[in-house]
Every structure is written in structure tokens, then in C-alpha cells.
Amino acid sequence: MEADGAENTDISNTKKPKHKGKHDKPKPWDEDPNIDRWKIEKFDPSWNQGGMLDVSSFSTLFPKYREKYLTDAWPMVKSALKEFGIDCELNKNEGSMTVKTTIKTRDPYIIVKARDLIKLLSRSVPAPQAIKILNDDMSCDIIKIGNMIRNKERFVKRRQNLVGPNSSTLKALELLTGCYILVQGNTVAAMGSFKGLKQVRRIVEDCIQNKMHPVYHIKILMMKKELEKDPALKNENWDRFLPKYKKKTVKQKKVKSKKKKQDTPFPPPQQPSMEDIQLETGEYFLSDKKKQAKKWHEKQEKQLEKTTENKRKREAAFVPPKELIKEDPSTYADNNNDVAAMAMSLKKKSKEFGKQKSFENVNPEDYIATSGEQPRKKKSKLMPREAVRGRYCCEAYKNFNVCWHPGIED
């Protein structure tokens, strides 16, 4: 029995995996590099010769201001939809547009395209541009931005950031994403490829939610366009090449909150009445004559103060202005004399200070004789010629006991 069980386990392990059917076999076009699997092929009516089994219809409302434009452009829209076997109707009373399939309709997805067409027309997209949505390689996306922010002023400001000055930001986004973008009211309508629509939605949401300005998105998209041209970086991560922007929080001034009054269950204290005030001042016990006399006296004092104030104002207009006093030229001469006298006194002081310094610099050792050393002889201040004459005089004195010195007469 044990041997039979072992044989059964070996057979179960060696069984081949079952295929679901003949379609699971590998096909020759699976690994063909020339086939583009992302390409959307144009619909051929021969694929659906029987037509549609039931009628499908879509309708949408449009604003009042679009009525005139739609009535003018409706023949063009009708002729474009007639080629695909779609019937359309414009109801001005209800303010609605309706599209529906007919017996001639072959493409089952064209009714969805027709629905997008009337949506774009109601969102102020021009009719020639909106008709392009019927092509197979074109898609649309209507982004609702009205509910993203509550403050109306901020919403208008951020929506303007998306458009830019003279619609420059919007044009740059259209060139980089390859999509048609229209900002209208509380929605943003975009038409293009799936990849471009994904980029547009992200840019619009970041702008309205204040996550990133559209200009930074434009810079990133431009860098990606350049990186796409390099085949070596085709399969690499581009995060190291792209800039990373951080949101800067600006410090706002703190609003001083008013101190709320404390809610107490007790009522406020009762204010004193007129009689209470008169009782405090003692006026309550005065007679009517004294009260009238007091009022008249107070009135006279107020009138006197008022009249004195008015009189002072009237007299102020007649007060002459103060004249500027010109200084006499003699005062300038006196000032000059004072300056000269000051200069002379400074000169005298400087001379006295120089003499005093010369006395202080005298060396006392020159005048004190020491026990060990002989006093130094003074040098003769005679000129060289006079020195020679003196030498001859000394020799004559030795010989003849006669001395002649220049400057001494016989």
C-alpha cells in the first residue's frame, strides 16, 4: 500500500500544466518590434455591419449667454455628427443639447465622443475646436475648480496665475503638453492625448490648491523635453536632473484678538439715579430759587469763558509779527579784533612754553665736576682760518714773548 501511494505522488508531480485552450499558445506577433501596441486604430464600419441594437442618448444644459453662438454654429455641429450616424437636437426653450444614435450608427463608442462634444460646447469651447473630439486620438477632460477653495478672492487670484499675463502661461502649457486648454468660470476644459491630459489636471490642481505655481511646472516640463532627446537616458530615472521646489511659508502678522468679556450670571451694578446724585451733592435739599440761582451763575461763568476765548482769537489777528533784527557791521569788526587778540595770546603762550621746555632739557652733569674725571674742554668756536692765525700767534709768543691776536690792536 505504501509503494502504491509513493507511485501516485510521483505521477502527480510529473504531470504537465494544463492549458486553457489553443489561444494561450505563443503567437509570432507577440515579440515583433515593428508593432505599436499603443496605437489606436481608426474604426472600420465593416467591423459592425449590423449596427446598434438600441438607441443611446445623452443631453446636457448650456448657459443663456451661449444660446446665440450655438444657434449660429449648430449646422456645422449637425453635419459633423451626421458623418458618424449621430442625430443631434438643440432645444432653446429648455436650454439643452441632445445627441442619440440612429440606425446608421456603426461605431459603438462614437456616442460617448458626441456626449463630450456637447459638454465642451456648453463650456464655451469654440465649435471648430470641439468637433476635433470626434477623432479617435483625441480625448477631453473637464476639471472642476470651483469647489477646491472657499475664499472667492483667493480663487480668482489663483485662477489668474493659471492664465498668466496676456495668457502667456496658458500658451506655454499648451505647447508643452500638446493639449488645448480653456479656463472658463468654475471649470477648466482640456483636449488632447491621455498623457497630456494627466499633466494638465495635475498642474491645474496644484495651482488652485496653492501647492506649486504653474511656472515651476513649465520649467520641469521643458527639462523633460530636453531629456527625452537623449537616448542614453531613455530608461533611467530623471529625478536627479529635475529641480525640487519647496513651499516657503511667509510669516504673517498676528492679529491682535480682542479680549472677550467674561460671562457672569450676575447682572451689572445699578447706575445711580438723578435723585441719588442730588442727595450726595446736597442739591436735593435746596429751594427752587437757590437752584435757579446756581444754574444762572454756572451759565454766566460759561458765557464769560466763551467770550474771553473769542476775544483772544479776534485780537490774535491784529498782533504784528516779530521783525528780524539785523546785526551791525561794527559787531563783525569787534569779533575780528577778538580773534586777533586770541591769536596773539596763543603765540605768547607757545613761546613761553618753548622756553620752559629748554630749561627743563638742561643736563646737570655738564655743570657738576666728578672726582675721577677731568672736566671736558670747550671746543673753540673759531673758524678754520682764525684757528691757524691763533697757532702762529702762540709760536711768536714763545719766541719773542709777543702775542698778536686778531681783533686786538697794538
CSV table of C-alpha atoms in Angstrom, one decimal:
chain,number,residue,atom,x,y,z
A,1,MET,CA,0.0,0.0,0.0
A,2,GLU,CA,2.8,2.4,0.8
A,3,ALA,CA,4.5,1.7,-2.5
A,4,ASP,CA,1.3,2.4,-4.4
A,5,GLY,CA,0.9,5.8,-2.5
A,6,ALA,CA,4.5,6.7,-3.5
A,7,GLU,CA,3.9,5.9,-7.1
A,8,ASN,CA,0.8,8.1,-7.2
A,9,THR,CA,2.7,11.1,-5.7
A,10,ASP,CA,5.4,10.7,-8.4
A,11,ILE,CA,2.8,10.6,-11.2
A,12,SER,CA,1.1,13.8,-9.8
A,13,ASN,CA,4.4,15.6,-9.6
A,14,THR,CA,5.4,14.7,-13.2
A,15,LYS,CA,2.0,16.0,-14.7
A,16,LYS,CA,2.3,18.7,-17.3
A,17,PRO,CA,0.5,22.1,-16.6
A,18,LYS,CA,-2.9,22.3,-18.4
A,19,HIS,CA,-3.6,25.0,-21.0
A,20,LYS,CA,-6.9,26.7,-21.0
A,21,GLY,CA,-7.2,26.5,-24.8
A,22,LYS,CA,-5.4,26.8,-28.1
A,23,HIS,CA,-5.4,30.6,-27.8
A,24,ASP,CA,-2.8,30.5,-24.9
A,25,LYS,CA,-0.1,29.4,-27.3
A,26,PRO,CA,2.6,32.0,-28.1
A,27,LYS,CA,2.0,33.9,-31.3
A,28,PRO,CA,4.6,35.2,-33.8
A,29,TRP,CA,3.5,38.9,-33.4
A,30,ASP,CA,3.9,39.0,-29.6
A,31,GLU,CA,7.7,39.7,-29.9
A,32,ASP,CA,7.5,41.7,-33.2
A,33,PRO,CA,9.3,45.1,-32.5
A,34,ASN,CA,7.6,46.8,-35.5
A,35,ILE,CA,4.1,46.5,-34.0
A,36,ASP,CA,3.0,49.5,-31.9
A,37,ARG,CA,0.6,48.1,-29.3
A,38,TRP,CA,-0.4,51.6,-28.0
A,39,LYS,CA,-1.6,52.8,-31.4
A,40,ILE,CA,-5.4,53.4,-31.6
A,41,GLU,CA,-6.6,52.1,-35.0
A,42,LYS,CA,-9.3,54.0,-36.9
A,43,PHE,CA,-12.7,52.4,-36.7
A,44,ASP,CA,-13.8,50.5,-39.8
A,45,PRO,CA,-17.6,50.3,-40.4
A,46,SER,CA,-17.1,46.7,-41.6
A,47,TRP,CA,-16.4,45.6,-38.0
A,48,ASN,CA,-20.0,46.3,-37.0
A,49,GLN,CA,-22.3,45.9,-40.1
A,50,GLY,CA,-25.4,45.1,-38.1
A,51,GLY,CA,-25.5,48.5,-36.4
A,52,MET,CA,-26.7,49.3,-32.9
A,53,LEU,CA,-29.4,47.2,-31.1
A,54,ASP,CA,-30.9,50.0,-29.0
A,55,VAL,CA,-30.9,53.8,-29.1
A,56,SER,CA,-28.5,55.6,-26.7
A,57,SER,CA,-28.8,59.3,-25.9
A,58,PHE,CA,-27.1,62.0,-23.8
A,59,SER,CA,-28.2,65.5,-23.1
A,60,THR,CA,-26.7,68.5,-21.3
A,61,LEU,CA,-27.7,72.0,-20.4
A,62,PHE,CA,-26.0,75.2,-21.6
A,63,PRO,CA,-26.0,78.7,-20.1
A,64,LYS,CA,-28.1,81.5,-21.5
A,65,TYR,CA,-25.2,83.5,-22.9
A,66,ARG,CA,-24.2,80.6,-25.2
A,67,GLU,CA,-27.6,80.4,-26.9
A,68,LYS,CA,-26.8,82.8,-29.8
A,69,TYR,CA,-23.4,81.2,-30.5
A,70,LEU,CA,-24.9,77.7,-30.5
A,71,THR,CA,-27.7,78.6,-32.9
A,72,ASP,CA,-25.2,80.0,-35.4
A,73,ALA,CA,-22.8,77.1,-35.1
A,74,TRP,CA,-25.4,74.3,-34.9
A,75,PRO,CA,-25.5,73.5,-38.6
A,76,MET,CA,-21.7,72.8,-38.5
A,77,VAL,CA,-22.1,70.5,-35.5
A,78,LYS,CA,-25.0,68.7,-37.1
A,79,SER,CA,-23.1,68.0,-40.3
A,80,ALA,CA,-20.1,66.7,-38.4
A,81,LEU,CA,-22.2,64.3,-36.3
A,82,LYS,CA,-24.2,63.1,-39.4
A,83,GLU,CA,-21.0,61.6,-40.9
A,84,PHE,CA,-20.9,59.1,-37.9
A,85,GLY,CA,-24.6,58.4,-37.9
A,86,ILE,CA,-25.5,60.5,-34.8
A,87,ASP,CA,-28.5,62.7,-34.6
A,88,CYS,CA,-28.4,65.9,-32.5
A,89,GLU,CA,-31.1,68.4,-31.3
A,90,LEU,CA,-30.9,71.9,-29.8
A,91,ASN,CA,-33.8,72.9,-27.5
A,92,LYS,CA,-33.8,76.6,-26.9
A,93,ASN,CA,-36.8,76.5,-24.6
A,94,GLU,CA,-35.2,74.1,-22.1
A,95,GLY,CA,-31.6,75.3,-22.8
A,96,SER,CA,-30.4,71.8,-23.6
A,97,MET,CA,-28.5,69.8,-26.3
A,98,THR,CA,-29.2,66.2,-27.0
A,99,VAL,CA,-27.3,63.5,-29.1
A,100,LYS,CA,-28.6,60.0,-29.9
A,101,THR,CA,-27.7,57.0,-32.0
A,102,THR,CA,-29.6,56.1,-35.2
A,103,ILE,CA,-29.9,53.0,-37.5
A,104,LYS,CA,-26.9,54.2,-39.5
A,105,THR,CA,-24.6,54.3,-36.4
A,106,ARG,CA,-21.8,51.7,-36.6
A,107,ASP,CA,-19.2,52.8,-34.1
A,108,PRO,CA,-20.4,52.0,-30.6
A,109,TYR,CA,-18.0,54.5,-28.9
A,110,ILE,CA,-19.0,57.5,-31.0
A,111,ILE,CA,-22.0,58.3,-28.8
A,112,VAL,CA,-19.5,58.9,-25.9
A,113,LYS,CA,-17.5,61.2,-28.2
A,114,ALA,CA,-20.7,63.0,-29.1
A,115,ARG,CA,-21.5,63.4,-25.4
A,116,ASP,CA,-18.1,65.0,-24.8
A,117,LEU,CA,-18.7,67.3,-27.8
A,118,ILE,CA,-21.9,68.8,-26.3
A,119,LYS,CA,-20.2,69.2,-22.9
A,120,LEU,CA,-17.3,71.2,-24.5
A,121,LEU,CA,-19.8,73.3,-26.4
A,122,SER,CA,-21.6,74.2,-23.2
A,123,ARG,CA,-18.3,75.1,-21.5
A,124,SER,CA,-17.6,77.9,-24.1
A,125,VAL,CA,-15.2,75.8,-26.3
A,126,PRO,CA,-15.4,77.1,-30.0
A,127,ALA,CA,-17.3,74.7,-32.3
A,128,PRO,CA,-14.4,74.1,-34.8
A,129,GLN,CA,-12.2,73.1,-31.8
A,130,ALA,CA,-14.8,71.0,-30.1
A,131,ILE,CA,-15.6,68.9,-33.3
A,132,LYS,CA,-12.0,67.6,-33.1
A,133,ILE,CA,-13.0,65.4,-30.2
A,134,LEU,CA,-14.7,63.0,-32.6
A,135,ASN,CA,-11.3,61.9,-33.8
A,136,ASP,CA,-10.0,58.6,-32.2
A,137,ASP,CA,-6.7,60.0,-31.0
A,138,MET,CA,-8.4,63.0,-29.1
A,139,SER,CA,-9.8,62.9,-25.6
A,140,CYS,CA,-11.1,65.6,-23.3
A,141,ASP,CA,-11.2,66.3,-19.6
A,142,ILE,CA,-13.3,68.9,-17.8
A,143,ILE,CA,-11.7,69.8,-14.4
A,144,LYS,CA,-14.0,71.4,-11.8
A,145,ILE,CA,-12.0,74.0,-9.8
A,146,GLY,CA,-14.9,75.9,-8.1
A,147,ASN,CA,-15.1,73.6,-5.1
A,148,MET,CA,-11.3,73.4,-4.4
A,149,ILE,CA,-11.2,76.7,-2.4
A,150,ARG,CA,-13.9,78.6,-0.5
A,151,ASN,CA,-12.4,82.1,-0.5
A,152,LYS,CA,-13.6,83.9,-3.7
A,153,GLU,CA,-10.7,86.4,-3.8
A,154,ARG,CA,-8.1,83.7,-3.5
A,155,PHE,CA,-9.8,81.6,-6.1
A,156,VAL,CA,-9.8,84.5,-8.6
A,157,LYS,CA,-6.2,85.3,-7.9
A,158,ARG,CA,-5.0,81.6,-8.3
A,159,ARG,CA,-7.1,81.2,-11.5
A,160,GLN,CA,-5.3,84.3,-12.9
A,161,ASN,CA,-2.0,82.7,-12.0
A,162,LEU,CA,-3.0,79.7,-14.2
A,163,VAL,CA,-3.8,82.0,-17.1
A,164,GLY,CA,-0.9,84.4,-16.7
A,165,PRO,CA,-0.3,87.9,-18.1
A,166,ASN,CA,-1.7,88.0,-21.7
A,167,SER,CA,-2.4,84.3,-21.4
A,168,SER,CA,1.3,83.6,-21.7
A,169,THR,CA,1.3,80.8,-19.0
A,170,LEU,CA,-1.6,79.1,-20.7
A,171,LYS,CA,0.0,79.2,-24.1
A,172,ALA,CA,3.3,77.7,-22.7
A,173,LEU,CA,1.3,74.9,-21.1
A,174,GLU,CA,-0.5,74.2,-24.4
A,175,LEU,CA,2.8,73.9,-26.2
A,176,LEU,CA,4.5,71.7,-23.7
A,177,THR,CA,1.5,69.3,-23.0
A,178,GLY,CA,0.2,69.3,-26.6
A,179,CYS,CA,-3.4,70.0,-25.3
A,180,TYR,CA,-6.0,72.7,-25.9
A,181,ILE,CA,-6.8,74.4,-22.5
A,182,LEU,CA,-9.7,76.8,-21.8
A,183,VAL,CA,-10.3,78.4,-18.4
A,184,GLN,CA,-13.9,79.4,-18.1
A,185,GLY,CA,-15.7,80.2,-14.9
A,186,ASN,CA,-15.5,77.3,-12.4
A,187,THR,CA,-14.1,74.7,-14.9
A,188,VAL,CA,-11.1,74.1,-17.0
A,189,ALA,CA,-11.7,72.3,-20.3
A,190,ALA,CA,-8.7,70.4,-21.8
A,191,MET,CA,-8.4,68.5,-25.1
A,192,GLY,CA,-5.5,66.3,-26.1
A,193,SER,CA,-3.8,62.9,-25.6
A,194,PHE,CA,-4.2,60.9,-22.4
A,195,LYS,CA,-0.7,61.7,-21.3
A,196,GLY,CA,-1.1,65.4,-21.8
A,197,LEU,CA,-4.5,65.5,-20.0
A,198,LYS,CA,-2.9,63.8,-17.0
A,199,GLN,CA,-0.2,66.5,-16.8
A,200,VAL,CA,-2.8,69.3,-17.3
A,201,ARG,CA,-5.0,68.0,-14.4
A,202,ARG,CA,-2.0,67.9,-12.1
A,203,ILE,CA,-0.9,71.4,-13.0
A,204,VAL,CA,-4.4,72.9,-12.5
A,205,GLU,CA,-5.0,71.2,-9.2
A,206,ASP,CA,-1.6,72.2,-7.8
A,207,CYS,CA,-2.2,75.8,-8.9
A,208,ILE,CA,-5.7,76.1,-7.4
A,209,GLN,CA,-4.7,74.3,-4.1
A,210,ASN,CA,-1.5,76.5,-3.9
A,211,LYS,CA,0.9,73.6,-3.9
A,212,MET,CA,3.0,74.8,-6.8
A,213,HIS,CA,3.0,77.7,-9.2
A,214,PRO,CA,2.4,76.8,-12.9
A,215,VAL,CA,5.7,78.5,-13.9
A,216,TYR,CA,7.7,75.8,-11.9
A,217,HIS,CA,5.7,73.0,-13.7
A,218,ILE,CA,6.6,74.7,-17.1
A,219,LYS,CA,10.4,74.6,-16.1
A,220,ILE,CA,10.1,70.9,-15.2
A,221,LEU,CA,8.3,70.0,-18.5
A,222,MET,CA,10.9,71.9,-20.5
A,223,MET,CA,13.7,69.9,-18.8
A,224,LYS,CA,11.8,66.6,-19.5
A,225,LYS,CA,11.5,67.6,-23.2
A,226,GLU,CA,15.3,68.0,-23.4
A,227,LEU,CA,15.9,64.7,-21.5
A,228,GLU,CA,13.6,62.8,-24.0
A,229,LYS,CA,16.0,63.7,-26.8
A,230,ASP,CA,18.9,61.8,-25.2
A,231,PRO,CA,18.6,58.1,-26.0
A,232,ALA,CA,21.1,57.1,-23.2
A,233,LEU,CA,18.7,58.4,-20.5
A,234,LYS,CA,15.6,56.9,-22.0
A,235,ASN,CA,15.2,54.1,-19.5
A,236,GLU,CA,16.7,55.9,-16.5
A,237,ASN,CA,15.1,57.8,-13.6
A,238,TRP,CA,15.1,61.6,-14.2
A,239,ASP,CA,14.5,62.7,-10.6
A,240,ARG,CA,18.2,63.6,-10.2
A,241,PHE,CA,18.0,66.0,-13.1
A,242,LEU,CA,14.7,67.7,-12.2
A,243,PRO,CA,14.6,70.6,-9.8
A,244,LYS,CA,12.8,70.2,-6.4
A,245,TYR,CA,10.8,73.1,-5.2
A,246,LYS,CA,9.8,73.5,-1.6
A,247,LYS,CA,6.9,75.6,-0.5
A,248,LYS,CA,8.0,78.7,1.5
A,249,THR,CA,5.8,79.8,4.3
A,250,VAL,CA,5.8,83.5,4.8
A,251,LYS,CA,5.3,84.7,8.3
A,252,GLN,CA,2.1,86.8,8.6
A,253,LYS,CA,1.4,89.4,11.2
A,254,LYS,CA,-0.5,88.1,14.2
A,255,VAL,CA,-3.9,89.7,14.5
A,256,LYS,CA,-4.5,91.0,18.0
A,257,SER,CA,-7.5,89.3,19.4
A,258,LYS,CA,-9.9,91.4,21.4
A,259,LYS,CA,-10.4,90.2,25.0
A,260,LYS,CA,-13.8,88.8,25.4
A,261,LYS,CA,-15.8,89.9,28.3
A,262,GLN,CA,-16.3,87.3,31.0
A,263,ASP,CA,-19.8,85.9,31.0
A,264,THR,CA,-21.1,86.2,34.6
A,265,PRO,CA,-24.5,85.1,35.8
A,266,PHE,CA,-24.8,88.3,37.9
A,267,PRO,CA,-26.3,91.5,36.3
A,268,PRO,CA,-24.2,94.7,36.2
A,269,PRO,CA,-24.4,97.1,39.1
A,270,GLN,CA,-27.3,99.6,39.1
A,271,GLN,CA,-26.3,103.1,38.0
A,272,PRO,CA,-27.2,105.9,40.5
A,273,SER,CA,-30.3,107.9,39.6
A,274,MET,CA,-30.5,111.7,39.4
A,275,GLU,CA,-32.1,112.0,42.8
A,276,ASP,CA,-29.2,109.9,44.3
A,277,ILE,CA,-26.6,112.3,42.8
A,278,GLN,CA,-28.5,115.3,44.1
A,279,LEU,CA,-28.6,113.7,47.6
A,280,GLU,CA,-24.8,113.2,47.5
A,281,THR,CA,-24.1,116.8,46.5
A,282,GLY,CA,-26.7,118.3,48.8
A,283,GLU,CA,-28.6,119.9,45.9
A,284,TYR,CA,-31.7,117.9,46.7
A,285,PHE,CA,-32.4,120.0,49.9
A,286,LEU,CA,-32.0,123.4,48.2
A,287,SER,CA,-35.1,125.5,47.4
A,288,ASP,CA,-36.2,126.2,43.8
A,289,LYS,CA,-34.9,129.8,43.9
A,290,LYS,CA,-31.4,128.7,45.1
A,291,LYS,CA,-31.3,126.0,42.4
A,292,GLN,CA,-32.2,128.5,39.6
A,293,ALA,CA,-29.7,131.0,41.0
A,294,LYS,CA,-27.0,128.3,40.9
A,295,LYS,CA,-27.9,127.4,37.3
A,296,TRP,CA,-27.8,131.0,36.3
A,297,HIS,CA,-24.4,131.5,37.9
A,298,GLU,CA,-22.9,128.5,36.1
A,299,LYS,CA,-24.4,129.7,32.8
A,300,GLN,CA,-22.8,133.2,33.4
A,301,GLU,CA,-19.4,131.6,34.1
A,302,LYS,CA,-19.5,129.6,30.9
A,303,GLN,CA,-20.6,132.6,28.8
A,304,LEU,CA,-17.7,134.6,30.3
A,305,GLU,CA,-15.2,131.9,29.4
A,306,LYS,CA,-16.6,131.7,25.9
A,307,THR,CA,-16.4,135.5,25.3
A,308,THR,CA,-12.8,135.7,26.6
A,309,GLU,CA,-11.8,132.9,24.2
A,310,ASN,CA,-13.5,134.6,21.2
A,311,LYS,CA,-11.9,138.0,22.1
A,312,ARG,CA,-8.4,136.4,22.3
A,313,LYS,CA,-8.9,134.8,18.9
A,314,ARG,CA,-10.0,138.1,17.3
A,315,GLU,CA,-7.1,140.0,18.9
A,316,ALA,CA,-4.6,137.4,17.7
A,317,ALA,CA,-5.2,138.5,14.1
A,318,PHE,CA,-4.0,142.1,14.9
A,319,VAL,CA,-0.8,141.1,16.7
A,320,PRO,CA,2.2,142.2,14.5
A,321,PRO,CA,4.8,139.5,13.6
A,322,LYS,CA,8.2,139.7,15.1
A,323,GLU,CA,10.8,141.5,12.9
A,324,LEU,CA,14.2,140.0,12.1
A,325,ILE,CA,17.0,142.1,13.8
A,326,LYS,CA,19.9,142.7,11.5
A,327,GLU,CA,23.4,142.8,13.2
A,328,ASP,CA,25.6,146.0,12.8
A,329,PRO,CA,28.8,145.8,10.8
A,330,SER,CA,30.7,147.1,13.9
A,331,THR,CA,29.9,143.8,15.7
A,332,TYR,CA,31.8,141.9,12.9
A,333,ALA,CA,34.8,144.2,13.4
A,334,ASP,CA,34.7,143.6,17.2
A,335,ASN,CA,34.6,139.9,16.6
A,336,ASN,CA,37.6,140.1,14.2
A,337,ASN,CA,39.6,142.0,16.9
A,338,ASP,CA,38.7,139.4,19.5
A,339,VAL,CA,40.1,136.7,17.1
A,340,ALA,CA,43.3,138.6,16.5
A,341,ALA,CA,43.8,139.1,20.3
A,342,MET,CA,43.2,135.5,20.9
A,343,ALA,CA,45.8,134.6,18.2
A,344,MET,CA,48.4,136.9,19.8
A,345,SER,CA,47.8,135.4,23.2
A,346,LEU,CA,48.2,131.8,21.8
A,347,LYS,CA,51.6,132.8,20.2
A,348,LYS,CA,52.9,134.2,23.5
A,349,LYS,CA,51.9,131.1,25.4
A,350,SER,CA,53.6,128.9,22.8
A,351,LYS,CA,56.9,130.9,23.2
A,352,GLU,CA,56.8,130.7,27.0
A,353,PHE,CA,56.1,127.0,26.7
A,354,GLY,CA,59.2,126.6,24.4
A,355,LYS,CA,61.5,128.5,26.8
A,356,GLN,CA,60.2,126.4,29.7
A,357,LYS,CA,60.9,123.2,27.8
A,358,SER,CA,64.5,124.4,27.0
A,359,PHE,CA,65.1,124.9,30.8
A,360,GLU,CA,63.8,121.5,31.5
A,361,ASN,CA,66.1,119.8,29.0
A,362,VAL,CA,69.3,121.2,30.7
A,363,ASN,CA,71.7,118.3,31.7
A,364,PRO,CA,73.0,118.9,35.2
A,365,GLU,CA,76.0,116.5,34.7
A,366,ASP,CA,77.7,119.1,32.4
A,367,TYR,CA,77.9,121.5,35.4
A,368,ILE,CA,78.9,119.1,38.2
A,369,ALA,CA,82.6,118.1,38.4
A,370,THR,CA,83.4,114.5,39.3
A,371,SER,CA,86.3,113.3,41.4
A,372,GLY,CA,87.7,110.8,38.9
A,373,GLU,CA,87.3,112.6,35.6
A,374,GLN,CA,88.7,115.9,34.5
A,375,PRO,CA,86.3,118.5,33.1
A,376,ARG,CA,86.0,118.5,29.4
A,377,LYS,CA,87.5,121.4,27.5
A,378,LYS,CA,85.2,123.5,25.5
A,379,LYS,CA,85.6,123.4,21.7
A,380,SER,CA,86.8,126.7,20.1
A,381,LYS,CA,84.2,128.3,18.0
A,382,LEU,CA,86.8,130.0,15.7
A,383,MET,CA,86.7,129.5,12.0
A,384,PRO,CA,89.4,127.3,10.4
A,385,ARG,CA,91.4,130.4,9.2
A,386,GLU,CA,91.2,132.1,12.6
A,387,ALA,CA,92.4,128.9,14.2
A,388,VAL,CA,95.5,128.9,12.0
A,389,ARG,CA,96.3,132.6,12.9
A,390,GLY,CA,96.0,131.7,16.6
A,391,ARG,CA,98.6,128.9,16.2
A,392,TYR,CA,101.1,131.3,14.7
A,393,CYS,CA,100.5,133.8,17.5
A,394,CYS,CA,101.3,131.2,20.1
A,395,GLU,CA,104.6,130.3,18.3
A,396,ALA,CA,105.6,134.1,18.1
A,397,TYR,CA,104.8,134.4,21.8
A,398,LYS,CA,107.2,131.6,22.6
A,399,ASN,CA,110.0,133.1,20.5
A,400,PHE,CA,109.6,136.8,21.2
A,401,ASN,CA,107.3,137.0,24.1
A,402,VAL,CA,104.8,138.9,21.9
A,403,CYS,CA,101.2,137.8,21.3
A,404,TRP,CA,99.2,139.1,18.5
A,405,HIS,CA,95.5,138.0,18.2
A,406,PRO,CA,93.1,139.0,15.5
A,407,GLY,CA,90.8,141.7,16.8
A,408,ILE,CA,93.4,143.2,19.3
A,409,GLU,CA,95.1,146.4,18.2
A,410,ASP,CA,98.8,147.1,19.1
